[in-house]
mmCIF file with all atom_site columns, C-alpha atoms and ligand atoms in Angstrom:
data_model
loop_
_atom_site.group_PDB
_atom_site.id
_atom_site.type_symbol
_atom_site.label_atom_id
_atom_site.label_alt_id
_atom_site.label_comp_id
_atom_site.label_asym_id
_atom_site.label_entity_id
_atom_site.label_seq_id
_atom_site.pdbx_PDB_ins_code
_atom_site.Cartn_x
_atom_site.Cartn_y
_atom_site.Cartn_z
_atom_site.occupancy
_atom_site.B_iso_or_equiv
_atom_site.pdbx_formal_charge
_atom_site.auth_seq_id
_atom_site.auth_comp_id
_atom_site.auth_asym_id
_atom_site.auth_atom_id
_atom_site.pdbx_PDB_model_num
ATOM   1   C CA . MET A 1 1   ? -60.024 -22.459 -41.421 1.00 97.00 ? 269 MET A CA 1
ATOM   2   C CA . ILE A 1 2   ? -56.461 -22.969 -40.213 1.00 98.00 ? 270 ILE A CA 1
ATOM   3   C CA . VAL A 1 3   ? -53.814 -24.573 -42.450 1.00 98.00 ? 271 VAL A CA 1
ATOM   4   C CA . THR A 1 4   ? -50.539 -25.478 -40.713 1.00 98.00 ? 272 THR A CA 1
ATOM   5   C CA . ILE A 1 5   ? -47.288 -25.944 -42.598 1.00 98.00 ? 273 ILE A CA 1
ATOM   6   C CA . ASP A 1 6   ? -44.375 -27.153 -40.508 1.00 98.00 ? 274 ASP A CA 1
ATOM   7   C CA . GLY A 1 7   ? -40.933 -28.324 -41.519 1.00 97.00 ? 275 GLY A CA 1
ATOM   8   C CA . PRO A 1 8   ? -37.195 -27.642 -41.362 1.00 96.00 ? 276 PRO A CA 1
ATOM   9   C CA . ALA A 1 9   ? -35.255 -24.691 -42.771 1.00 92.00 ? 277 ALA A CA 1
ATOM   10  C CA . GLY A 1 10  ? -35.170 -24.632 -46.560 1.00 90.00 ? 278 GLY A CA 1
ATOM   11  C CA . SER A 1 11  ? -38.081 -27.042 -46.997 1.00 93.00 ? 279 SER A CA 1
ATOM   12  C CA . GLY A 1 12  ? -39.927 -24.323 -48.914 1.00 91.00 ? 280 GLY A CA 1
ATOM   13  C CA . LYS A 1 13  ? -42.575 -23.854 -46.267 1.00 94.00 ? 281 LYS A CA 1
ATOM   14  C CA . SER A 1 14  ? -42.430 -20.037 -46.128 1.00 94.00 ? 282 SER A CA 1
ATOM   15  C CA . THR A 1 15  ? -42.799 -19.500 -49.861 1.00 95.00 ? 283 THR A CA 1
ATOM   16  C CA . VAL A 1 16  ? -45.455 -22.185 -50.149 1.00 97.00 ? 284 VAL A CA 1
ATOM   17  C CA . ALA A 1 17  ? -47.415 -20.932 -47.131 1.00 98.00 ? 285 ALA A CA 1
ATOM   18  C CA . LYS A 1 18  ? -47.376 -17.345 -48.408 1.00 97.00 ? 286 LYS A CA 1
ATOM   19  C CA . ARG A 1 19  ? -48.581 -18.300 -51.902 1.00 98.00 ? 287 ARG A CA 1
ATOM   20  C CA . LEU A 1 20  ? -51.202 -20.641 -50.530 1.00 98.00 ? 288 LEU A CA 1
ATOM   21  C CA . ALA A 1 21  ? -52.552 -17.901 -48.270 1.00 98.00 ? 289 ALA A CA 1
ATOM   22  C CA . GLU A 1 22  ? -52.734 -15.523 -51.253 1.00 97.00 ? 290 GLU A CA 1
ATOM   23  C CA . GLN A 1 23  ? -54.595 -18.052 -53.371 1.00 97.00 ? 291 GLN A CA 1
ATOM   24  C CA . LEU A 1 24  ? -57.002 -18.927 -50.563 1.00 97.00 ? 292 LEU A CA 1
ATOM   25  C CA . GLY A 1 25  ? -57.491 -15.230 -49.744 1.00 97.00 ? 293 GLY A CA 1
ATOM   26  C CA . VAL A 1 26  ? -56.561 -15.698 -46.073 1.00 98.00 ? 294 VAL A CA 1
ATOM   27  C CA . ARG A 1 27  ? -53.827 -14.358 -43.807 1.00 97.00 ? 295 ARG A CA 1
ATOM   28  C CA . PHE A 1 28  ? -50.299 -15.752 -43.604 1.00 97.00 ? 296 PHE A CA 1
ATOM   29  C CA . LEU A 1 29  ? -48.418 -16.149 -40.318 1.00 97.00 ? 297 LEU A CA 1
ATOM   30  C CA . ASP A 1 30  ? -44.632 -16.621 -40.250 1.00 97.00 ? 298 ASP A CA 1
ATOM   31  C CA . THR A 1 31  ? -43.953 -17.869 -36.708 1.00 98.00 ? 299 THR A CA 1
ATOM   32  C CA . GLY A 1 32  ? -40.214 -18.303 -37.349 1.00 97.00 ? 300 GLY A CA 1
ATOM   33  C CA . ALA A 1 33  ? -40.038 -14.520 -37.772 1.00 98.00 ? 301 ALA A CA 1
ATOM   34  C CA . MET A 1 34  ? -41.405 -14.150 -34.240 1.00 98.00 ? 302 MET A CA 1
ATOM   35  C CA . TYR A 1 35  ? -38.649 -16.357 -32.771 1.00 98.00 ? 303 TYR A CA 1
ATOM   36  C CA . ARG A 1 36  ? -36.141 -14.410 -34.832 1.00 97.00 ? 304 ARG A CA 1
ATOM   37  C CA . ALA A 1 37  ? -37.438 -11.123 -33.393 1.00 98.00 ? 305 ALA A CA 1
ATOM   38  C CA . MET A 1 38  ? -37.098 -12.527 -29.870 1.00 97.00 ? 306 MET A CA 1
ATOM   39  C CA . ALA A 1 39  ? -33.495 -13.485 -30.613 1.00 97.00 ? 307 ALA A CA 1
ATOM   40  C CA . LEU A 1 40  ? -32.810 -9.972  -31.896 1.00 98.00 ? 308 LEU A CA 1
ATOM   41  C CA . ALA A 1 41  ? -34.418 -8.481  -28.776 1.00 97.00 ? 309 ALA A CA 1
ATOM   42  C CA . ALA A 1 42  ? -32.122 -10.583 -26.558 1.00 97.00 ? 310 ALA A CA 1
ATOM   43  C CA . LYS A 1 43  ? -29.128 -9.601  -28.648 1.00 96.00 ? 311 LYS A CA 1
ATOM   44  C CA . ARG A 1 44  ? -29.984 -5.895  -28.504 1.00 96.00 ? 312 ARG A CA 1
ATOM   45  C CA . ALA A 1 45  ? -30.336 -6.173  -24.721 1.00 96.00 ? 313 ALA A CA 1
ATOM   46  C CA . ASN A 1 46  ? -26.902 -7.829  -24.559 1.00 96.00 ? 314 ASN A CA 1
ATOM   47  C CA . ARG A 1 47  ? -28.297 -10.967 -22.926 1.00 95.00 ? 315 ARG A CA 1
ATOM   48  C CA . SER A 1 48  ? -26.630 -14.336 -23.306 1.00 94.00 ? 316 SER A CA 1
ATOM   49  C CA . LEU A 1 49  ? -28.795 -16.575 -25.478 1.00 93.00 ? 317 LEU A CA 1
ATOM   50  C CA . GLN A 1 50  ? -27.758 -19.468 -23.274 1.00 87.00 ? 318 GLN A CA 1
ATOM   51  C CA . ASP A 1 51  ? -29.270 -17.839 -20.180 1.00 93.00 ? 319 ASP A CA 1
ATOM   52  C CA . PRO A 1 52  ? -32.973 -18.793 -20.047 1.00 95.00 ? 320 PRO A CA 1
ATOM   53  C CA . VAL A 1 53  ? -33.783 -16.423 -17.158 1.00 95.00 ? 321 VAL A CA 1
ATOM   54  C CA . ALA A 1 54  ? -32.221 -13.391 -18.854 1.00 96.00 ? 322 ALA A CA 1
ATOM   55  C CA . VAL A 1 55  ? -33.873 -14.160 -22.202 1.00 96.00 ? 323 VAL A CA 1
ATOM   56  C CA . ALA A 1 56  ? -37.234 -14.787 -20.519 1.00 95.00 ? 324 ALA A CA 1
ATOM   57  C CA . GLU A 1 57  ? -37.028 -11.299 -18.971 1.00 95.00 ? 325 GLU A CA 1
ATOM   58  C CA . VAL A 1 58  ? -36.418 -9.765  -22.376 1.00 95.00 ? 326 VAL A CA 1
ATOM   59  C CA . ALA A 1 59  ? -39.278 -11.793 -23.845 1.00 94.00 ? 327 ALA A CA 1
ATOM   60  C CA . GLN A 1 60  ? -41.676 -10.529 -21.197 1.00 94.00 ? 328 GLN A CA 1
ATOM   61  C CA . ALA A 1 61  ? -40.669 -6.926  -21.757 1.00 95.00 ? 329 ALA A CA 1
ATOM   62  C CA . CYS A 1 62  ? -40.707 -6.766  -25.559 1.00 94.00 ? 330 CYS A CA 1
ATOM   63  C CA . GLN A 1 63  ? -43.588 -6.322  -27.962 1.00 96.00 ? 331 GLN A CA 1
ATOM   64  C CA . ILE A 1 64  ? -43.740 -8.180  -31.257 1.00 97.00 ? 332 ILE A CA 1
ATOM   65  C CA . ARG A 1 65  ? -46.416 -7.529  -33.842 1.00 96.00 ? 333 ARG A CA 1
ATOM   66  C CA . PHE A 1 66  ? -47.013 -7.707  -37.580 1.00 96.00 ? 334 PHE A CA 1
ATOM   67  C CA . ARG A 1 67  ? -48.115 -4.697  -39.571 1.00 94.00 ? 335 ARG A CA 1
ATOM   68  C CA . ASP A 1 68  ? -48.953 -5.697  -43.151 1.00 89.00 ? 336 ASP A CA 1
ATOM   69  C CA . ASP A 1 69  ? -45.840 -7.548  -44.349 1.00 89.00 ? 337 ASP A CA 1
ATOM   70  C CA . LYS A 1 70  ? -43.582 -5.975  -41.729 1.00 97.00 ? 338 LYS A CA 1
ATOM   71  C CA . LEU A 1 71  ? -42.495 -7.343  -38.381 1.00 98.00 ? 339 LEU A CA 1
ATOM   72  C CA . LEU A 1 72  ? -42.212 -4.776  -35.616 1.00 98.00 ? 340 LEU A CA 1
ATOM   73  C CA . LEU A 1 73  ? -40.126 -5.277  -32.479 1.00 98.00 ? 341 LEU A CA 1
ATOM   74  C CA . ASN A 1 74  ? -41.102 -2.584  -29.981 1.00 97.00 ? 342 ASN A CA 1
ATOM   75  C CA . GLU A 1 75  ? -42.507 -0.686  -33.000 1.00 97.00 ? 343 GLU A CA 1
ATOM   76  C CA . ASP A 1 76  ? -39.149 -0.835  -34.818 1.00 97.00 ? 344 ASP A CA 1
ATOM   77  C CA . ASP A 1 77  ? -39.297 -2.453  -38.283 1.00 98.00 ? 345 ASP A CA 1
ATOM   78  C CA . VAL A 1 78  ? -36.900 -5.427  -38.059 1.00 98.00 ? 346 VAL A CA 1
ATOM   79  C CA . THR A 1 79  ? -38.153 -7.332  -41.134 1.00 97.00 ? 347 THR A CA 1
ATOM   80  C CA . ALA A 1 80  ? -34.781 -7.333  -42.923 1.00 94.00 ? 348 ALA A CA 1
ATOM   81  C CA . GLU A 1 81  ? -32.524 -7.490  -39.885 1.00 96.00 ? 349 GLU A CA 1
ATOM   82  C CA . ILE A 1 82  ? -33.945 -10.805 -38.616 1.00 97.00 ? 350 ILE A CA 1
ATOM   83  C CA . ARG A 1 83  ? -32.951 -12.649 -41.811 1.00 91.00 ? 351 ARG A CA 1
ATOM   84  C CA . SER A 1 84  ? -29.191 -12.874 -41.180 1.00 89.00 ? 352 SER A CA 1
ATOM   85  C CA . PRO A 1 85  ? -27.515 -16.270 -40.589 1.00 87.00 ? 353 PRO A CA 1
ATOM   86  C CA . GLU A 1 86  ? -26.509 -15.046 -37.138 1.00 92.00 ? 354 GLU A CA 1
ATOM   87  C CA . ILE A 1 87  ? -30.134 -14.456 -36.160 1.00 95.00 ? 355 ILE A CA 1
ATOM   88  C CA . SER A 1 88  ? -31.147 -17.828 -37.700 1.00 92.00 ? 356 SER A CA 1
ATOM   89  C CA . ALA A 1 89  ? -28.850 -19.614 -35.274 1.00 92.00 ? 357 ALA A CA 1
ATOM   90  C CA . ALA A 1 90  ? -29.841 -17.364 -32.362 1.00 96.00 ? 358 ALA A CA 1
ATOM   91  C CA . ALA A 1 91  ? -33.567 -17.942 -33.023 1.00 96.00 ? 359 ALA A CA 1
ATOM   92  C CA . SER A 1 92  ? -33.099 -21.672 -32.770 1.00 94.00 ? 360 SER A CA 1
ATOM   93  C CA . LEU A 1 93  ? -31.390 -21.187 -29.381 1.00 95.00 ? 361 LEU A CA 1
ATOM   94  C CA . VAL A 1 94  ? -34.046 -18.913 -27.856 1.00 96.00 ? 362 VAL A CA 1
ATOM   95  C CA . ALA A 1 95  ? -36.796 -21.170 -29.252 1.00 96.00 ? 363 ALA A CA 1
ATOM   96  C CA . ALA A 1 96  ? -35.749 -23.841 -26.742 1.00 95.00 ? 364 ALA A CA 1
ATOM   97  C CA . ILE A 1 97  ? -36.541 -21.527 -23.791 1.00 95.00 ? 365 ILE A CA 1
ATOM   98  C CA . PRO A 1 98  ? -39.959 -22.373 -22.286 1.00 95.00 ? 366 PRO A CA 1
ATOM   99  C CA . GLU A 1 99  ? -40.950 -18.772 -21.418 1.00 94.00 ? 367 GLU A CA 1
ATOM   100 C CA . VAL A 1 100 ? -40.221 -17.627 -24.972 1.00 96.00 ? 368 VAL A CA 1
ATOM   101 C CA . ARG A 1 101 ? -42.383 -20.405 -26.400 1.00 96.00 ? 369 ARG A CA 1
ATOM   102 C CA . ARG A 1 102 ? -45.169 -19.737 -23.896 1.00 96.00 ? 370 ARG A CA 1
ATOM   103 C CA . GLN A 1 103 ? -45.366 -16.081 -24.948 1.00 95.00 ? 371 GLN A CA 1
ATOM   104 C CA . LEU A 1 104 ? -45.182 -16.713 -28.663 1.00 97.00 ? 372 LEU A CA 1
ATOM   105 C CA . VAL A 1 105 ? -47.614 -19.635 -28.653 1.00 98.00 ? 373 VAL A CA 1
ATOM   106 C CA . ARG A 1 106 ? -50.150 -17.425 -26.856 1.00 97.00 ? 374 ARG A CA 1
ATOM   107 C CA . LEU A 1 107 ? -49.637 -14.644 -29.384 1.00 97.00 ? 375 LEU A CA 1
ATOM   108 C CA . GLN A 1 108 ? -49.987 -17.076 -32.306 1.00 98.00 ? 376 GLN A CA 1
ATOM   109 C CA . GLN A 1 109 ? -53.197 -18.527 -30.889 1.00 98.00 ? 377 GLN A CA 1
ATOM   110 C CA . GLU A 1 110 ? -54.617 -15.020 -30.433 1.00 97.00 ? 378 GLU A CA 1
ATOM   111 C CA . ILE A 1 111 ? -53.819 -14.242 -34.074 1.00 97.00 ? 379 ILE A CA 1
ATOM   112 C CA . GLY A 1 112 ? -55.480 -17.538 -35.044 1.00 97.00 ? 380 GLY A CA 1
ATOM   113 C CA . LEU A 1 113 ? -58.704 -16.473 -33.333 1.00 97.00 ? 381 LEU A CA 1
ATOM   114 C CA . GLN A 1 114 ? -58.992 -13.503 -35.703 1.00 96.00 ? 382 GLN A CA 1
ATOM   115 C CA . GLY A 1 115 ? -59.955 -15.679 -38.679 1.00 96.00 ? 383 GLY A CA 1
ATOM   116 C CA . SER A 1 116 ? -58.702 -18.073 -41.330 1.00 98.00 ? 384 SER A CA 1
ATOM   117 C CA . MET A 1 117 ? -54.990 -18.287 -42.030 1.00 98.00 ? 385 MET A CA 1
ATOM   118 C CA . VAL A 1 118 ? -52.077 -20.336 -43.278 1.00 98.00 ? 386 VAL A CA 1
ATOM   119 C CA . THR A 1 119 ? -49.447 -20.547 -40.551 1.00 98.00 ? 387 THR A CA 1
ATOM   120 C CA . GLU A 1 120 ? -45.936 -21.944 -40.812 1.00 98.00 ? 388 GLU A CA 1
ATOM   121 C CA . GLY A 1 121 ? -43.281 -22.988 -38.303 1.00 98.00 ? 389 GLY A CA 1
ATOM   122 C CA . ARG A 1 122 ? -42.137 -26.064 -36.426 1.00 97.00 ? 390 ARG A CA 1
ATOM   123 C CA . ASP A 1 123 ? -44.975 -26.755 -33.978 1.00 98.00 ? 391 ASP A CA 1
ATOM   124 C CA . GLN A 1 124 ? -48.064 -25.295 -35.598 1.00 98.00 ? 392 GLN A CA 1
ATOM   125 C CA . GLY A 1 125 ? -49.757 -28.633 -36.249 1.00 98.00 ? 393 GLY A CA 1
ATOM   126 C CA . THR A 1 126 ? -48.549 -30.324 -33.074 1.00 98.00 ? 394 THR A CA 1
ATOM   127 C CA . VAL A 1 127 ? -48.855 -27.703 -30.312 1.00 98.00 ? 395 VAL A CA 1
ATOM   128 C CA . VAL A 1 128 ? -50.254 -24.355 -31.409 1.00 98.00 ? 396 VAL A CA 1
ATOM   129 C CA . PHE A 1 129 ? -53.209 -25.439 -33.575 1.00 98.00 ? 397 PHE A CA 1
ATOM   130 C CA . PRO A 1 130 ? -53.747 -29.157 -32.867 1.00 98.00 ? 398 PRO A CA 1
ATOM   131 C CA . GLY A 1 131 ? -57.311 -28.869 -34.186 1.00 98.00 ? 399 GLY A CA 1
ATOM   132 C CA . ALA A 1 132 ? -56.324 -27.293 -37.552 1.00 98.00 ? 400 ALA A CA 1
ATOM   133 C CA . GLN A 1 133 ? -58.333 -28.536 -40.527 1.00 97.00 ? 401 GLN A CA 1
ATOM   134 C CA . HIS A 1 134 ? -55.338 -29.051 -42.836 1.00 98.00 ? 402 HIS A CA 1
ATOM   135 C CA . LYS A 1 135 ? -51.860 -29.991 -41.665 1.00 98.00 ? 403 LYS A CA 1
ATOM   136 C CA . TYR A 1 136 ? -48.722 -30.422 -43.725 1.00 98.00 ? 404 TYR A CA 1
ATOM   137 C CA . PHE A 1 137 ? -45.104 -31.147 -42.918 1.00 98.00 ? 405 PHE A CA 1
ATOM   138 C CA . LEU A 1 138 ? -42.761 -30.203 -45.742 1.00 98.00 ? 406 LEU A CA 1
ATOM   139 C CA . THR A 1 139 ? -39.328 -31.704 -45.886 1.00 96.00 ? 407 THR A CA 1
ATOM   140 C CA . ALA A 1 140 ? -36.475 -32.024 -48.410 1.00 96.00 ? 408 ALA A CA 1
ATOM   141 C CA . SER A 1 141 ? -32.988 -33.507 -48.480 1.00 96.00 ? 409 SER A CA 1
ATOM   142 C CA . LEU A 1 142 ? -30.287 -31.575 -46.632 1.00 96.00 ? 410 LEU A CA 1
ATOM   143 C CA . GLU A 1 143 ? -28.548 -30.984 -49.972 1.00 96.00 ? 411 GLU A CA 1
ATOM   144 C CA . ALA A 1 144 ? -31.644 -29.501 -51.617 1.00 95.00 ? 412 ALA A CA 1
ATOM   145 C CA . ARG A 1 145 ? -32.375 -27.307 -48.614 1.00 95.00 ? 413 ARG A CA 1
ATOM   146 C CA . ALA A 1 146 ? -28.797 -26.025 -48.397 1.00 96.00 ? 414 ALA A CA 1
ATOM   147 C CA . GLN A 1 147 ? -28.859 -25.180 -52.119 1.00 95.00 ? 415 GLN A CA 1
ATOM   148 C CA . ARG A 1 148 ? -32.114 -23.233 -51.739 1.00 92.00 ? 416 ARG A CA 1
ATOM   149 C CA . ARG A 1 149 ? -30.866 -21.330 -48.698 1.00 91.00 ? 417 ARG A CA 1
ATOM   150 C CA . LEU A 1 150 ? -27.579 -20.456 -50.435 1.00 93.00 ? 418 LEU A CA 1
ATOM   151 C CA . GLN A 1 151 ? -29.453 -19.070 -53.462 1.00 92.00 ? 419 GLN A CA 1
ATOM   152 C CA . GLU A 1 152 ? -31.605 -17.009 -51.107 1.00 88.00 ? 420 GLU A CA 1
ATOM   153 C CA . LEU A 1 153 ? -28.518 -15.546 -49.391 1.00 88.00 ? 421 LEU A CA 1
ATOM   154 C CA . ILE A 1 154 ? -26.863 -14.787 -52.728 1.00 91.00 ? 422 ILE A CA 1
ATOM   155 C CA . ARG A 1 155 ? -30.026 -12.997 -53.921 1.00 90.00 ? 423 ARG A CA 1
ATOM   156 C CA . LYS A 1 156 ? -29.780 -10.823 -50.806 1.00 85.00 ? 424 LYS A CA 1
ATOM   157 C CA . GLY A 1 157 ? -26.167 -10.007 -51.606 1.00 87.00 ? 425 GLY A CA 1
ATOM   158 C CA . LEU A 1 158 ? -24.721 -12.039 -48.713 1.00 82.00 ? 426 LEU A CA 1
ATOM   159 C CA . THR A 1 159 ? -21.742 -14.307 -49.261 1.00 84.00 ? 427 THR A CA 1
ATOM   160 C CA . SER A 1 160 ? -21.513 -17.862 -48.016 1.00 88.00 ? 428 SER A CA 1
ATOM   161 C CA . SER A 1 161 ? -20.547 -21.315 -49.248 1.00 94.00 ? 429 SER A CA 1
ATOM   162 C CA . LEU A 1 162 ? -22.620 -24.447 -49.702 1.00 95.00 ? 430 LEU A CA 1
ATOM   163 C CA . GLU A 1 163 ? -20.613 -26.220 -46.990 1.00 96.00 ? 431 GLU A CA 1
ATOM   164 C CA . GLU A 1 164 ? -21.167 -23.421 -44.518 1.00 95.00 ? 432 GLU A CA 1
ATOM   165 C CA . VAL A 1 165 ? -24.910 -23.223 -45.175 1.00 94.00 ? 433 VAL A CA 1
ATOM   166 C CA . ARG A 1 166 ? -25.246 -27.021 -45.025 1.00 96.00 ? 434 ARG A CA 1
ATOM   167 C CA . GLU A 1 167 ? -23.550 -27.106 -41.642 1.00 96.00 ? 435 GLU A CA 1
ATOM   168 C CA . GLN A 1 168 ? -25.657 -24.234 -40.249 1.00 94.00 ? 436 GLN A CA 1
ATOM   169 C CA . ILE A 1 169 ? -28.879 -25.948 -41.329 1.00 95.00 ? 437 ILE A CA 1
ATOM   170 C CA . ARG A 1 170 ? -27.765 -29.324 -39.968 1.00 96.00 ? 438 ARG A CA 1
ATOM   171 C CA . GLU A 1 171 ? -26.975 -27.826 -36.580 1.00 94.00 ? 439 GLU A CA 1
ATOM   172 C CA . ARG A 1 172 ? -30.272 -25.960 -36.457 1.00 93.00 ? 440 ARG A CA 1
ATOM   173 C CA . ASP A 1 173 ? -32.294 -29.060 -37.465 1.00 94.00 ? 441 ASP A CA 1
ATOM   174 C CA . GLU A 1 174 ? -30.649 -31.057 -34.737 1.00 95.00 ? 442 GLU A CA 1
ATOM   175 C CA . ARG A 1 175 ? -31.413 -28.451 -32.074 1.00 94.00 ? 443 ARG A CA 1
ATOM   176 C CA . ASP A 1 176 ? -35.009 -27.910 -33.278 1.00 94.00 ? 444 ASP A CA 1
ATOM   177 C CA . GLU A 1 177 ? -35.678 -31.669 -33.387 1.00 95.00 ? 445 GLU A CA 1
ATOM   178 C CA . GLN A 1 178 ? -34.093 -32.510 -30.067 1.00 95.00 ? 446 GLN A CA 1
ATOM   179 C CA . ARG A 1 179 ? -35.334 -29.782 -27.761 1.00 94.00 ? 447 ARG A CA 1
ATOM   180 C CA . GLU A 1 180 ? -37.629 -30.960 -24.996 1.00 93.00 ? 448 GLU A CA 1
ATOM   181 C CA . LEU A 1 181 ? -40.448 -28.518 -25.574 1.00 93.00 ? 449 LEU A CA 1
ATOM   182 C CA . ALA A 1 182 ? -42.423 -28.649 -28.831 1.00 95.00 ? 450 ALA A CA 1
ATOM   183 C CA . PRO A 1 183 ? -39.688 -30.314 -30.895 1.00 95.00 ? 451 PRO A CA 1
ATOM   184 C CA . MET A 1 184 ? -39.969 -30.085 -34.666 1.00 96.00 ? 452 MET A CA 1
ATOM   185 C CA . LYS A 1 185 ? -41.907 -33.113 -35.882 1.00 96.00 ? 453 LYS A CA 1
ATOM   186 C CA . PRO A 1 186 ? -44.933 -33.868 -38.036 1.00 97.00 ? 454 PRO A CA 1
ATOM   187 C CA . ALA A 1 187 ? -48.287 -33.966 -36.234 1.00 98.00 ? 455 ALA A CA 1
ATOM   188 C CA . MET A 1 188 ? -49.797 -37.459 -36.211 1.00 98.00 ? 456 MET A CA 1
ATOM   189 C CA . ASP A 1 189 ? -52.468 -36.257 -38.629 1.00 98.00 ? 457 ASP A CA 1
ATOM   190 C CA . ALA A 1 190 ? -50.167 -34.194 -40.881 1.00 98.00 ? 458 ALA A CA 1
ATOM   191 C CA . GLN A 1 191 ? -49.385 -35.103 -44.444 1.00 98.00 ? 459 GLN A CA 1
ATOM   192 C CA . VAL A 1 192 ? -45.622 -35.305 -44.952 1.00 98.00 ? 460 VAL A CA 1
ATOM   193 C CA . LEU A 1 193 ? -44.405 -34.095 -48.339 1.00 97.00 ? 461 LEU A CA 1
ATOM   194 C CA . ASP A 1 194 ? -40.830 -34.346 -49.650 1.00 97.00 ? 462 ASP A CA 1
ATOM   195 C CA . THR A 1 195 ? -40.269 -31.268 -51.825 1.00 95.00 ? 463 THR A CA 1
ATOM   196 C CA . SER A 1 196 ? -36.681 -32.086 -52.930 1.00 95.00 ? 464 SER A CA 1
ATOM   197 C CA . ASP A 1 197 ? -37.747 -32.559 -56.547 1.00 94.00 ? 465 ASP A CA 1
ATOM   198 C CA . LEU A 1 198 ? -40.826 -30.347 -56.584 1.00 95.00 ? 466 LEU A CA 1
ATOM   199 C CA . SER A 1 199 ? -41.120 -26.700 -57.569 1.00 93.00 ? 467 SER A CA 1
ATOM   200 C CA . VAL A 1 200 ? -42.950 -24.198 -55.383 1.00 94.00 ? 468 VAL A CA 1
ATOM   201 C CA . ASP A 1 201 ? -45.757 -24.138 -57.985 1.00 96.00 ? 469 ASP A CA 1
ATOM   202 C CA . ASP A 1 202 ? -46.070 -27.944 -57.837 1.00 96.00 ? 470 ASP A CA 1
ATOM   203 C CA . VAL A 1 203 ? -46.425 -27.926 -54.062 1.00 97.00 ? 471 VAL A CA 1
ATOM   204 C CA . VAL A 1 204 ? -48.874 -25.014 -54.000 1.00 98.00 ? 472 VAL A CA 1
ATOM   205 C CA . GLN A 1 205 ? -51.062 -26.660 -56.664 1.00 97.00 ? 473 GLN A CA 1
ATOM   206 C CA . LEU A 1 206 ? -51.044 -29.964 -54.812 1.00 97.00 ? 474 LEU A CA 1
ATOM   207 C CA . LEU A 1 207 ? -52.043 -28.355 -51.532 1.00 98.00 ? 475 LEU A CA 1
ATOM   208 C CA . MET A 1 208 ? -54.674 -26.141 -53.179 1.00 97.00 ? 476 MET A CA 1
ATOM   209 C CA . ARG A 1 209 ? -56.316 -29.187 -54.783 1.00 97.00 ? 477 ARG A CA 1
ATOM   210 C CA . GLN A 1 210 ? -56.446 -30.982 -51.433 1.00 96.00 ? 478 GLN A CA 1
ATOM   211 C CA . ILE A 1 211 ? -57.716 -28.012 -49.464 1.00 97.00 ? 479 ILE A CA 1
ATOM   212 C CA . ARG A 1 212 ? -60.363 -27.056 -52.004 1.00 93.00 ? 480 ARG A CA 1
ATOM   213 C CA . GLY A 1 213 ? -61.279 -30.760 -52.145 1.00 84.00 ? 481 GLY A CA 1
HETATM 214 O O1 . DC  B 2 .   ? -38.576 -20.859 -39.877 1.00 96.62 ? 781 DC  B O1 1
HETATM 215 P P1 . DC  B 2 .   ? -37.339 -20.046 -39.452 1.00 96.62 ? 781 DC  B P1 1
HETATM 216 O O2 . DC  B 2 .   ? -36.095 -20.582 -40.050 1.00 96.62 ? 781 DC  B O2 1
HETATM 217 O O3 . DC  B 2 .   ? -37.511 -18.590 -39.679 1.00 96.62 ? 781 DC  B O3 1
HETATM 218 O O4 . DC  B 2 .   ? -37.254 -20.256 -37.846 1.00 96.62 ? 781 DC  B O4 1
HETATM 219 C C1 . DC  B 2 .   ? -36.193 -19.772 -37.073 1.00 96.62 ? 781 DC  B C1 1
HETATM 220 C C2 . DC  B 2 .   ? -36.020 -20.627 -35.825 1.00 96.62 ? 781 DC  B C2 1
HETATM 221 O O5 . DC  B 2 .   ? -37.148 -20.442 -34.960 1.00 96.62 ? 781 DC  B O5 1
HETATM 222 C C3 . DC  B 2 .   ? -35.953 -22.123 -36.064 1.00 96.62 ? 781 DC  B C3 1
HETATM 223 O O6 . DC  B 2 .   ? -34.627 -22.601 -36.130 1.00 96.62 ? 781 DC  B O6 1
HETATM 224 C C4 . DC  B 2 .   ? -36.675 -22.742 -34.894 1.00 96.62 ? 781 DC  B C4 1
HETATM 225 C C5 . DC  B 2 .   ? -37.534 -21.661 -34.342 1.00 96.62 ? 781 DC  B C5 1
HETATM 226 N N1 . DC  B 2 .   ? -38.974 -21.888 -34.550 1.00 96.62 ? 781 DC  B N1 1
HETATM 227 C C6 . DC  B 2 .   ? -39.635 -22.658 -33.631 1.00 96.62 ? 781 DC  B C6 1
HETATM 228 O O7 . DC  B 2 .   ? -39.018 -23.218 -32.735 1.00 96.62 ? 781 DC  B O7 1
HETATM 229 N N2 . DC  B 2 .   ? -40.980 -22.814 -33.722 1.00 96.62 ? 781 DC  B N2 1
HETATM 230 C C7 . DC  B 2 .   ? -41.664 -22.237 -34.722 1.00 96.62 ? 781 DC  B C7 1
HETATM 231 N N3 . DC  B 2 .   ? -42.998 -22.392 -34.784 1.00 96.62 ? 781 DC  B N3 1
HETATM 232 C C8 . DC  B 2 .   ? -40.997 -21.473 -35.697 1.00 96.62 ? 781 DC  B C8 1
HETATM 233 C C9 . DC  B 2 .   ? -39.625 -21.318 -35.590 1.00 96.62 ? 781 DC  B C9 1
#
């Protein structure tokens, strides 16, 4: 069984997808982390994120894999490093490069062949797993999403302001929605859920009830 959860930054999809996977007893796949690792690889190789040929070369040469809860880039644990606001913006840029998407989509589909999972991202229901049994698209107002992201940054000890976070998310949404290849959008057969006024527990319970039928 594949459950896809797509949606914009701060919609709650990561937390929900992780909890849902735990409750269902299946694996969890964070595909945003894979784009983030690609962005970090390009940055470490000193390649311009605006240069599709240079980034594609890096993408072909690097190895990304999950080990338990950790994400390894060429066997180096980059789990914490990929969570900075700088890498958030960079990931959205490299995610528009066709070769990067080709590589990561293939990797995601290979992981999907290994058994049931809950996978989250932007294109899981539309492109990567069009035949998934359960598809959701979580959304929330820009204000709610910026608030959530700010709290997350503060918990990690990073400083930022609501205005700054709001602007970063708005820019990223625009780029993710408007790129030519696999733009962020709900699959035709996805259920769209606005989580602005819902807690994580509410959303997980709702989805569990639907999936368990
Ligand atoms: O979910 P996230 O914020 O960690 O994702 C980081 C960026 O990666 C996001 O701005 C767009 C890109 N992304 C994508 O294009 N497709 C996915 N399936 C997941 C993420």
